[in-house]
Short mmCIF file of C-alpha atoms in Angstrom, two decimals:
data_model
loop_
_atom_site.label_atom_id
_atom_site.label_comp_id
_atom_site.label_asym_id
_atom_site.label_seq_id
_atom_site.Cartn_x
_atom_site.Cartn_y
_atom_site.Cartn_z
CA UNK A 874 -0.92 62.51 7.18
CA UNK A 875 1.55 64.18 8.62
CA UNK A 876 4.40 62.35 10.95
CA UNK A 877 6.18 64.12 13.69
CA UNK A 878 8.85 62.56 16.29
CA UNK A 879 9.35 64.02 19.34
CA UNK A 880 11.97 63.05 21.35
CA UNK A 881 13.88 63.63 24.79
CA UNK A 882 14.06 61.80 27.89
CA UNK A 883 15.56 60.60 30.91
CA UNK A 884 14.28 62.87 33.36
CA UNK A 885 10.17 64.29 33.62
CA UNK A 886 11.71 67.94 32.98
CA UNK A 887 12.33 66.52 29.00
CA UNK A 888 9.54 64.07 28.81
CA UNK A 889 6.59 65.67 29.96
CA UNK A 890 7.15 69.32 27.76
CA UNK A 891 7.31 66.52 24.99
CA UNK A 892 3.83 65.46 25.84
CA UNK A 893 2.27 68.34 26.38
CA UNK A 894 3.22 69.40 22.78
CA UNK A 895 1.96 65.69 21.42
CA UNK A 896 -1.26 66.92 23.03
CA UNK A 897 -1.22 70.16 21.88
CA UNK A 898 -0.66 68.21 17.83
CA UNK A 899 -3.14 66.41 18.48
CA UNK A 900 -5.72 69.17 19.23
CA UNK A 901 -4.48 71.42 15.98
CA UNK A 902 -4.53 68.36 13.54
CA UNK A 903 -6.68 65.87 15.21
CA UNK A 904 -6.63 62.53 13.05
CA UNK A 905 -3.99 64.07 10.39
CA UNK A 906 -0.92 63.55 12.36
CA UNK A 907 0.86 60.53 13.61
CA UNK A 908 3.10 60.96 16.50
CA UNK A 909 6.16 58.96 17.44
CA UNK A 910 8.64 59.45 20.80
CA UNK A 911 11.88 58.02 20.68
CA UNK A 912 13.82 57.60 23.60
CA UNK A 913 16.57 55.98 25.91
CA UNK A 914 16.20 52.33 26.11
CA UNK A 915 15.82 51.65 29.91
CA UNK A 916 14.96 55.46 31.06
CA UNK A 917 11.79 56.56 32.55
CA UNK A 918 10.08 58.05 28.92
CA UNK A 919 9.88 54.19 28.06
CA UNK A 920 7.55 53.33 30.40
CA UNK A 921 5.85 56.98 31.14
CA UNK A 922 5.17 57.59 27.09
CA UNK A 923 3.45 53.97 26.13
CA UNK A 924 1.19 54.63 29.87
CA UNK A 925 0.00 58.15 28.23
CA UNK A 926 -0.78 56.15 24.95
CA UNK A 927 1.42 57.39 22.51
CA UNK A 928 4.55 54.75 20.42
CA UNK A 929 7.98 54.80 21.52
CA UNK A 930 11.07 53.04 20.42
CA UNK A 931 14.33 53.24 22.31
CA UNK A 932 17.98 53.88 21.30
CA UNK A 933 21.03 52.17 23.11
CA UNK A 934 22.46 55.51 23.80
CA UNK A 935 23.60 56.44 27.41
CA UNK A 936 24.84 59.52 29.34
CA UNK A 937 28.16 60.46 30.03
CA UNK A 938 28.62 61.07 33.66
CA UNK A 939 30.74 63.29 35.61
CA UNK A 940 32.80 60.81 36.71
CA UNK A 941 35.11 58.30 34.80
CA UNK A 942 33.76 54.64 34.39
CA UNK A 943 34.22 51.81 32.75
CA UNK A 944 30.49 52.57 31.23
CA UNK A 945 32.41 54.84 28.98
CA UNK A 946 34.58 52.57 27.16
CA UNK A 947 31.43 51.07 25.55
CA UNK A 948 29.72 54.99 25.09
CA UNK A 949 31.29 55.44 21.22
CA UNK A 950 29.69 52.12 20.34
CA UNK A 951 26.38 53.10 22.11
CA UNK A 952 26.46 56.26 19.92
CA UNK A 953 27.39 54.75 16.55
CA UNK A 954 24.54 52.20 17.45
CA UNK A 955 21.74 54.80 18.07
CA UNK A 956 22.74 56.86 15.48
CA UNK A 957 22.42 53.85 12.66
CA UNK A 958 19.50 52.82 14.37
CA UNK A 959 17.69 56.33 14.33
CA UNK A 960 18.08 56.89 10.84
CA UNK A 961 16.27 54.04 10.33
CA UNK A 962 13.71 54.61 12.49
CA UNK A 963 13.69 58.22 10.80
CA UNK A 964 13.25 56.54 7.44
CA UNK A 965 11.09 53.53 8.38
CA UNK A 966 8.51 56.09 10.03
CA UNK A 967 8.64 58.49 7.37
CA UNK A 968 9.17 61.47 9.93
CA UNK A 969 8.50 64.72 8.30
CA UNK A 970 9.92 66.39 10.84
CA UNK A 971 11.65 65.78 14.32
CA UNK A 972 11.29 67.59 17.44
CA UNK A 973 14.32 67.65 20.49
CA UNK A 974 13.42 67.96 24.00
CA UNK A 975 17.01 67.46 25.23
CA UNK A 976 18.74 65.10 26.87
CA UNK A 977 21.31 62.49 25.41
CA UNK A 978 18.54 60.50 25.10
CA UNK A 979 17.50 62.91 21.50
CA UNK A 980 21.17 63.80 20.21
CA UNK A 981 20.74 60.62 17.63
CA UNK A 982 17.71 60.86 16.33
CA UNK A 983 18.18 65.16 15.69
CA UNK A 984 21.56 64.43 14.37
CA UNK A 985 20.53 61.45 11.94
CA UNK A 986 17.14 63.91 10.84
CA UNK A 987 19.77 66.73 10.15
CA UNK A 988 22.27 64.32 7.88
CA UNK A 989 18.79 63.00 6.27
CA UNK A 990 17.61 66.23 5.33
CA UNK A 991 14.55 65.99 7.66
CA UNK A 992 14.06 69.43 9.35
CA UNK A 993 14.55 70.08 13.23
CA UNK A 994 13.17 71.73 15.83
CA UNK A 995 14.59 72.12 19.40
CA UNK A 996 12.94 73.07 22.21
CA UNK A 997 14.99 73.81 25.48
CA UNK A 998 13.62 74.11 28.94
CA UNK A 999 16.31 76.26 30.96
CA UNK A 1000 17.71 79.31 31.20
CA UNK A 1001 21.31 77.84 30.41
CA UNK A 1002 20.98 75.45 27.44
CA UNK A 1003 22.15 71.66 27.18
CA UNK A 1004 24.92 70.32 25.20
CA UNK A 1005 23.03 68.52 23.45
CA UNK A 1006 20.61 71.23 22.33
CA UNK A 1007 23.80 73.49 22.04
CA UNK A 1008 25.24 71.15 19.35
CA UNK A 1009 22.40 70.61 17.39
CA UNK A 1010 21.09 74.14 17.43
CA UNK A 1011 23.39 75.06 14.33
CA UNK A 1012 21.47 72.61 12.09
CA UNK A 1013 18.04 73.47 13.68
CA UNK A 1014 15.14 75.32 11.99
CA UNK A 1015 14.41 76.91 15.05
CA UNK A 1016 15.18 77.06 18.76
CA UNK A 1017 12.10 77.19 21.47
CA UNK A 1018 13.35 78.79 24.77
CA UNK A 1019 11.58 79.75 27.53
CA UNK A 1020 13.97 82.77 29.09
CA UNK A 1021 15.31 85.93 27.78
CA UNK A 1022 19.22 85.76 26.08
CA UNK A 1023 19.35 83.03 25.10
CA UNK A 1024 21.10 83.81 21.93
CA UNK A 1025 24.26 83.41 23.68
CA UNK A 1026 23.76 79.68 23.75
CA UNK A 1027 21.54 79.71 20.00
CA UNK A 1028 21.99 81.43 16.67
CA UNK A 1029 19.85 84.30 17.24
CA UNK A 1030 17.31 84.58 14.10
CA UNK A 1031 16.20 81.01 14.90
CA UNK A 1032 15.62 81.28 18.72
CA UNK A 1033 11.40 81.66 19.29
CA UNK A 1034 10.29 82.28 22.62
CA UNK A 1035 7.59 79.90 23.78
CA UNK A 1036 8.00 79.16 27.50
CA UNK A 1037 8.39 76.12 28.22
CA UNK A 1038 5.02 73.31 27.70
CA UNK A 1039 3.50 71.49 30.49
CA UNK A 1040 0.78 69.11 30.56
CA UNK A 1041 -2.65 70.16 32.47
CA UNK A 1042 -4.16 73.89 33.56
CA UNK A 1043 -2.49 76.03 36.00
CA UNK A 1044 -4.01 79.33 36.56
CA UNK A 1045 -3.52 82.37 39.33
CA UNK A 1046 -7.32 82.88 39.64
CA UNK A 1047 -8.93 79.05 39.21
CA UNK A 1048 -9.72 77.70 42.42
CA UNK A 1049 -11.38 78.20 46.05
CA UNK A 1050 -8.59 79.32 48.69
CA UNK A 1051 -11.43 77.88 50.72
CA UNK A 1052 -12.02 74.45 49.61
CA UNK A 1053 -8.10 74.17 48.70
CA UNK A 1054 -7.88 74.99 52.76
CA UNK A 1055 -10.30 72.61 53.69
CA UNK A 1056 -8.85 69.91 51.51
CA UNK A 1057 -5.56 69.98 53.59
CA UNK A 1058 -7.37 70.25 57.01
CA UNK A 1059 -6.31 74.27 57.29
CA UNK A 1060 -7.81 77.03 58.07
CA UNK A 1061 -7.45 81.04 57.29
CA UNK A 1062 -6.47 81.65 60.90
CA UNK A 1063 -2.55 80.89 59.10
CA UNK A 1064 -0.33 81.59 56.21
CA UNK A 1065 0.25 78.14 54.61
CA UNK A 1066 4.01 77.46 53.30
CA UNK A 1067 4.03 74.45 50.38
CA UNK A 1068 7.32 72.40 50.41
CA UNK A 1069 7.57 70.52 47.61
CA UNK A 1070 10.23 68.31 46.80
CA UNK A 1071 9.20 66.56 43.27
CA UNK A 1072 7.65 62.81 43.26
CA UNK A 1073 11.08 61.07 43.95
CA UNK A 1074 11.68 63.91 47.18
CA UNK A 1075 14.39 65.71 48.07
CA UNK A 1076 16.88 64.83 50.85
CA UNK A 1077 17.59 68.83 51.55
CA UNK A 1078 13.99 69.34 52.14
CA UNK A 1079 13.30 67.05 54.29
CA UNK A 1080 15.67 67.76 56.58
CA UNK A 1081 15.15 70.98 56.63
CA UNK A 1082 11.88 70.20 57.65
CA UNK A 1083 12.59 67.62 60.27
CA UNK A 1084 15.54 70.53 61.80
CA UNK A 1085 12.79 73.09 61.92
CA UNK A 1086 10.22 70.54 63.53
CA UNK A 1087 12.45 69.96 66.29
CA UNK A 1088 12.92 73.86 66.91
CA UNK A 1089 9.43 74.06 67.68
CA UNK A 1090 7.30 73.47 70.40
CA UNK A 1091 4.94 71.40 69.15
CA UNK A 1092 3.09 73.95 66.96
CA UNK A 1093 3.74 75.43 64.10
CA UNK A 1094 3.35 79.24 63.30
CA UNK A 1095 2.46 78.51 59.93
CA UNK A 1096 0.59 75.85 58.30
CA UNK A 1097 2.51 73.28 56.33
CA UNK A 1098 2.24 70.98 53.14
CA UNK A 1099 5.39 69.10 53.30
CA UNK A 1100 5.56 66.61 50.32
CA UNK A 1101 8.08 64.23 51.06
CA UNK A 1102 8.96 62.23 48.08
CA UNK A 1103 8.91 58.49 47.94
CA UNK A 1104 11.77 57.60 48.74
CA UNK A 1105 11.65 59.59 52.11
CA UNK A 1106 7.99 58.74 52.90
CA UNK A 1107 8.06 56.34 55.49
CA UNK A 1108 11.56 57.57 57.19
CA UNK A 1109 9.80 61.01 57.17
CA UNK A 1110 6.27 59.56 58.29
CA UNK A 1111 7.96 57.86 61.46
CA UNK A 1112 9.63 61.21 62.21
CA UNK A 1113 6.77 63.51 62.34
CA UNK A 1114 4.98 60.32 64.36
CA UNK A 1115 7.66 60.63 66.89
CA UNK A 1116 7.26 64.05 66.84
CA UNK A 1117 4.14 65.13 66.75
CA UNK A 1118 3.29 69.20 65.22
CA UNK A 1119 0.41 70.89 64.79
CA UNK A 1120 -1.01 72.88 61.43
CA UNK A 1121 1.71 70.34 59.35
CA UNK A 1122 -0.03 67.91 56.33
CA UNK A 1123 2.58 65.64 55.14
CA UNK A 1124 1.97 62.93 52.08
CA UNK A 1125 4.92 61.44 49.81
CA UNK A 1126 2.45 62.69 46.97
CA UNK A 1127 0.06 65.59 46.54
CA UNK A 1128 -2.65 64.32 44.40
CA UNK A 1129 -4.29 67.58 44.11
CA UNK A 1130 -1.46 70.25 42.63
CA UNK A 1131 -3.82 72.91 42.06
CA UNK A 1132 -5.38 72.69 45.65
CA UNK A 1133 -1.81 73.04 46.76
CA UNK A 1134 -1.05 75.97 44.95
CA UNK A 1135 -4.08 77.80 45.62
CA UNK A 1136 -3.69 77.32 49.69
CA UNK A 1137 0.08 78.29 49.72
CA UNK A 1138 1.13 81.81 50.11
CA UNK A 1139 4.89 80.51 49.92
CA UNK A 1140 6.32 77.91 48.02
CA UNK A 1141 9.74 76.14 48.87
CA UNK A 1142 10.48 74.10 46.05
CA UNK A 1143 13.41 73.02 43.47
CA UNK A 1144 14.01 74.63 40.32
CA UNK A 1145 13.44 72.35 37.65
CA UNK A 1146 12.65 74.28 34.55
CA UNK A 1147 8.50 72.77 34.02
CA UNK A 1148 8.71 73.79 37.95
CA UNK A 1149 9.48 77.28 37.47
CA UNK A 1150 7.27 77.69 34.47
CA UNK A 1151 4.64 76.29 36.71
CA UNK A 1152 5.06 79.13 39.87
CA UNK A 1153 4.87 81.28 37.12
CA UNK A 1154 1.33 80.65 36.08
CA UNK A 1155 0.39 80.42 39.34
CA UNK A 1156 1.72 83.32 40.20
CA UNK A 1157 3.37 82.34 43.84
CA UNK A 1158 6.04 83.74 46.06
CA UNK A 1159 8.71 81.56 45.91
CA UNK A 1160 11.97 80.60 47.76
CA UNK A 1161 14.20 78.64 45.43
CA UNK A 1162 16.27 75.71 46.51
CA UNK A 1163 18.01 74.71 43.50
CA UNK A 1164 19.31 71.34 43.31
CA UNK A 1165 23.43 71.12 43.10
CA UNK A 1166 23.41 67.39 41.60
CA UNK A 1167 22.36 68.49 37.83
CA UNK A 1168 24.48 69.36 35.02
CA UNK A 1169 26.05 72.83 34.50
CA UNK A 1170 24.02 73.69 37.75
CA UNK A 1171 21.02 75.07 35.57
CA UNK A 1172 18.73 75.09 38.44
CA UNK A 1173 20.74 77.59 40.33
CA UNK A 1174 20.55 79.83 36.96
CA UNK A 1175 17.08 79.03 36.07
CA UNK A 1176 16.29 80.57 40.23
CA UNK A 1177 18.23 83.41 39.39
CA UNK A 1178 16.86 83.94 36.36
CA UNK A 1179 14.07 85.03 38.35
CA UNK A 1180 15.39 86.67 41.63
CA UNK A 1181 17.27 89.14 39.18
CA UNK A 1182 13.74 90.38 37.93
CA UNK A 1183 12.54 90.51 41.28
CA UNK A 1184 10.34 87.46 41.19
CA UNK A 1185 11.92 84.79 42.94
CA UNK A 1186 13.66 84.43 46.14
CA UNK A 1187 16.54 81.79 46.71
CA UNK A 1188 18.32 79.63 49.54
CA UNK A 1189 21.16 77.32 48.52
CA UNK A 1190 21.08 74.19 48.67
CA UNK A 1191 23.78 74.45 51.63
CA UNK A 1192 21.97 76.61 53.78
CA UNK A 1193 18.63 75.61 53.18
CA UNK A 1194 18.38 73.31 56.15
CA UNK A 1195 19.30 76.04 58.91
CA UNK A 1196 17.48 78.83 56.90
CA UNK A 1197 15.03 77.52 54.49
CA UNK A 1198 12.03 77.68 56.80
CA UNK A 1199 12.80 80.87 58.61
CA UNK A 1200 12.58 82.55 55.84
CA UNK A 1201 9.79 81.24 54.28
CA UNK A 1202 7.62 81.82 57.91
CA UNK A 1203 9.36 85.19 57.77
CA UNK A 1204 8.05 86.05 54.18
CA UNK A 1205 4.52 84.20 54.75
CA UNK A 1206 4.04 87.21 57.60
CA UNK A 1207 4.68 90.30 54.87
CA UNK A 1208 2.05 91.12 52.91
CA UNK A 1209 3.77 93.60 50.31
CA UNK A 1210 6.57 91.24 49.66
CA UNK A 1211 4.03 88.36 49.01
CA UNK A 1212 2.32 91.22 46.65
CA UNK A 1213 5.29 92.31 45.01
CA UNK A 1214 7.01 88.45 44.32
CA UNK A 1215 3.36 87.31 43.03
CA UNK A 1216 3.21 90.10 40.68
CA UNK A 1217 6.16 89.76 39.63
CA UNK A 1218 6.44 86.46 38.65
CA UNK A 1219 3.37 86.28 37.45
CA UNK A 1220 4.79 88.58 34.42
CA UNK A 1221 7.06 85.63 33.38
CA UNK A 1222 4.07 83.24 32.78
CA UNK A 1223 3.35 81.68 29.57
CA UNK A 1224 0.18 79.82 29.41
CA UNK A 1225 0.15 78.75 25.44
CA UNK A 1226 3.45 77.03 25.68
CA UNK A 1227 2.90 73.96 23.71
CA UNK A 1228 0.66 75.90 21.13
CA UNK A 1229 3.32 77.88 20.50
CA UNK A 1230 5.48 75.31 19.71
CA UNK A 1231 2.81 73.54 17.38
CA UNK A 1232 2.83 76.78 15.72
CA UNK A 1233 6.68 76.85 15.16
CA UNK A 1234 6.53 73.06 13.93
CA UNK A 1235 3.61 74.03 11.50
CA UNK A 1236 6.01 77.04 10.03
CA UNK A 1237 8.75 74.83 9.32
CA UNK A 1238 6.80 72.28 7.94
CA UNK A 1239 5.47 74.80 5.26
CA UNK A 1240 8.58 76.16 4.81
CA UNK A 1241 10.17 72.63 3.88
CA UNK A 1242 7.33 72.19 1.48
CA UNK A 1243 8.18 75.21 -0.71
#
């Protein structure tokens, strides 16, 4: 039997590439492997990870924010804490080896495997790496990235390009534009624009949206799936109620992700890293709106990442209430653009992700045997 613990948390864009690998262990060793996440006691993963049906235990660790609180006179304690605690999880468990997602939430448990002699693996999700990964990497068997250079952050020999794992199948050819159209009420008399704002929603978005509702006349020139978030979906709801637009579906959800992606033509979206990897299976013209509220603003460099190969297109998150929709309306109306961003970012996509990965744990796993 062989025991792996994955770990990373705090956010979907650590937990869910975690998954997706679990899954893809699962399907290589079927009954032969026991999987265990550990995680940030209090965070997201420990309620997300036991729902998908996989054992998780939690570490007292905690973040350390931008700014100075009195949270952080209690952080060293947290760490020594997690880090005692890990290694005995390590030990208790009988990990054979131990996988990083990133995150604070799997500095312990990599840097107790490392001190134990337990080998490491760490997969990162952006084009500008983590502390965390960035401290651990020197003790790591290898390094999973998903973009190009990133031995600038990583010891070279022991970066492996993987993209980045996500749970389900996205493809650029599954799919009927048709029924996708019909699903959202839509026709093909109209280029369809997706604004997508992630489950929580996205403040920017939305007000982008509700600035460009009231410069129209009641119609839109394009049609629109605006995804609001819940947090914003009844403010948002009572808005478009008081102002009522044509050829515009709005829902704080979108159940159906692939029907989404097969109607749009343009995306308007964030650029979290499983994001990104996701546009890039699908293979969609994209306007990036990175987010300014995440640490070492890797969603601005994860967009460019992209718009300096041609692929991507970007607004900042300061002038993406004024322009955001202009320009996507503006680039849903030119056919070779649409061609060339679609091809182009199609060229980035990765579809084996997590098998590769599974791969990469399986070669250091045979490697620690010899």
């Amino acid at each position: 039997m062989i025991r792996i613990i994955l770990s990373g948390g705090g956010t979907g864009g650590h937990i869910y590439p975690a998954v997706a690998v679990a899954e893809a262990l699962k399907r290589r060793y079927e009954d032969n492997v026991e999987i265990l996440f550990v995680g940030a006691e209090g965070k997201m993963e420990m309620e997300k990870v036991p729902a998908l049906g996989y054992n998780i235990v939690g570490l007292p660790v905690v973040g350390l924010y931008r700014k100075l609180t009195l949270s952080h006179l209690t952080l060293p304690f947290k760490v020594v804490a997690s880090v005692r605690r890990a290694k005995r999880i390590i030990k208790e468990f009988g990990a054979d080896i131990v996988v990083g997602f990133g995150g604070y939430a799997s500095a312990p448990i990599l840097w107790a495997a490392q001190r134990l002699g337990v080998p490491t693996v760490i997969q990162e999700q952006n084009s500008y790496a983590g502390l965390t990964n960035k401290l651990l990497s020197k003790r790591a068997k290898r390094i999973c990235v998903s973009y190009d250079n990133m031995g600038r952050f990583f010891p070279e020999e022991r970066v492996v390009m993987t993209g980045n794992p996500l749970r389900g199948h996205f493809s650029a050819t599954e799919g009927s534009r048709s029924e996708a159209l019909k699903y959202y009420g839509f026709s093909d008399a109209l280029p369809v624009v997706l604004v997508v704002g992630g489950s929580l929603g996205t403040r920017t978005l939305n007000e982008m949206m509700k600035a460009w509702i009231l410069s129209l006349n009641g119609t839109a020139p394009v049609q629109v799936i605006w995804q609001t978030g819940k947090y914003y979906e009844q403010e948002m709801r009572e808005f478009l109620g008081a102002h009522p637009t044509q050829n515009i579906w709005q829902g704080a959800f979108i159940e159906r992700m692939d029907y989404a992606y097969t109607a749009a033509d343009v995306v308007l979206s964030r650029s979290g890293a499983c994001t990104v990897s996701e546009l890039c299976l699908v293979a969609k013209p994209t306007i990036f709106v990175p987010s300014p509220n995440v640490a070492e603003d890797h969603q601005t460099k994860n967009a460019m990442a992209l718009v300096e190969r041609g692929a991507a297109e970007i607004v900042r998150d300061s002038e993406a209430i004024e322009q955001g929709m202009r320009k996507a309306v503006e680039l849903a109306h030119d056919e070779h653009r649409l061609e060339e961003l679609s091809a182009n970012i199609a060229q980035l996509a990765i579809s084996d992700s997590a098998e590769r990965v599974v791969k990469i744990i399986a070669e250091v796993l045979a490697e620690a045997k010899r």
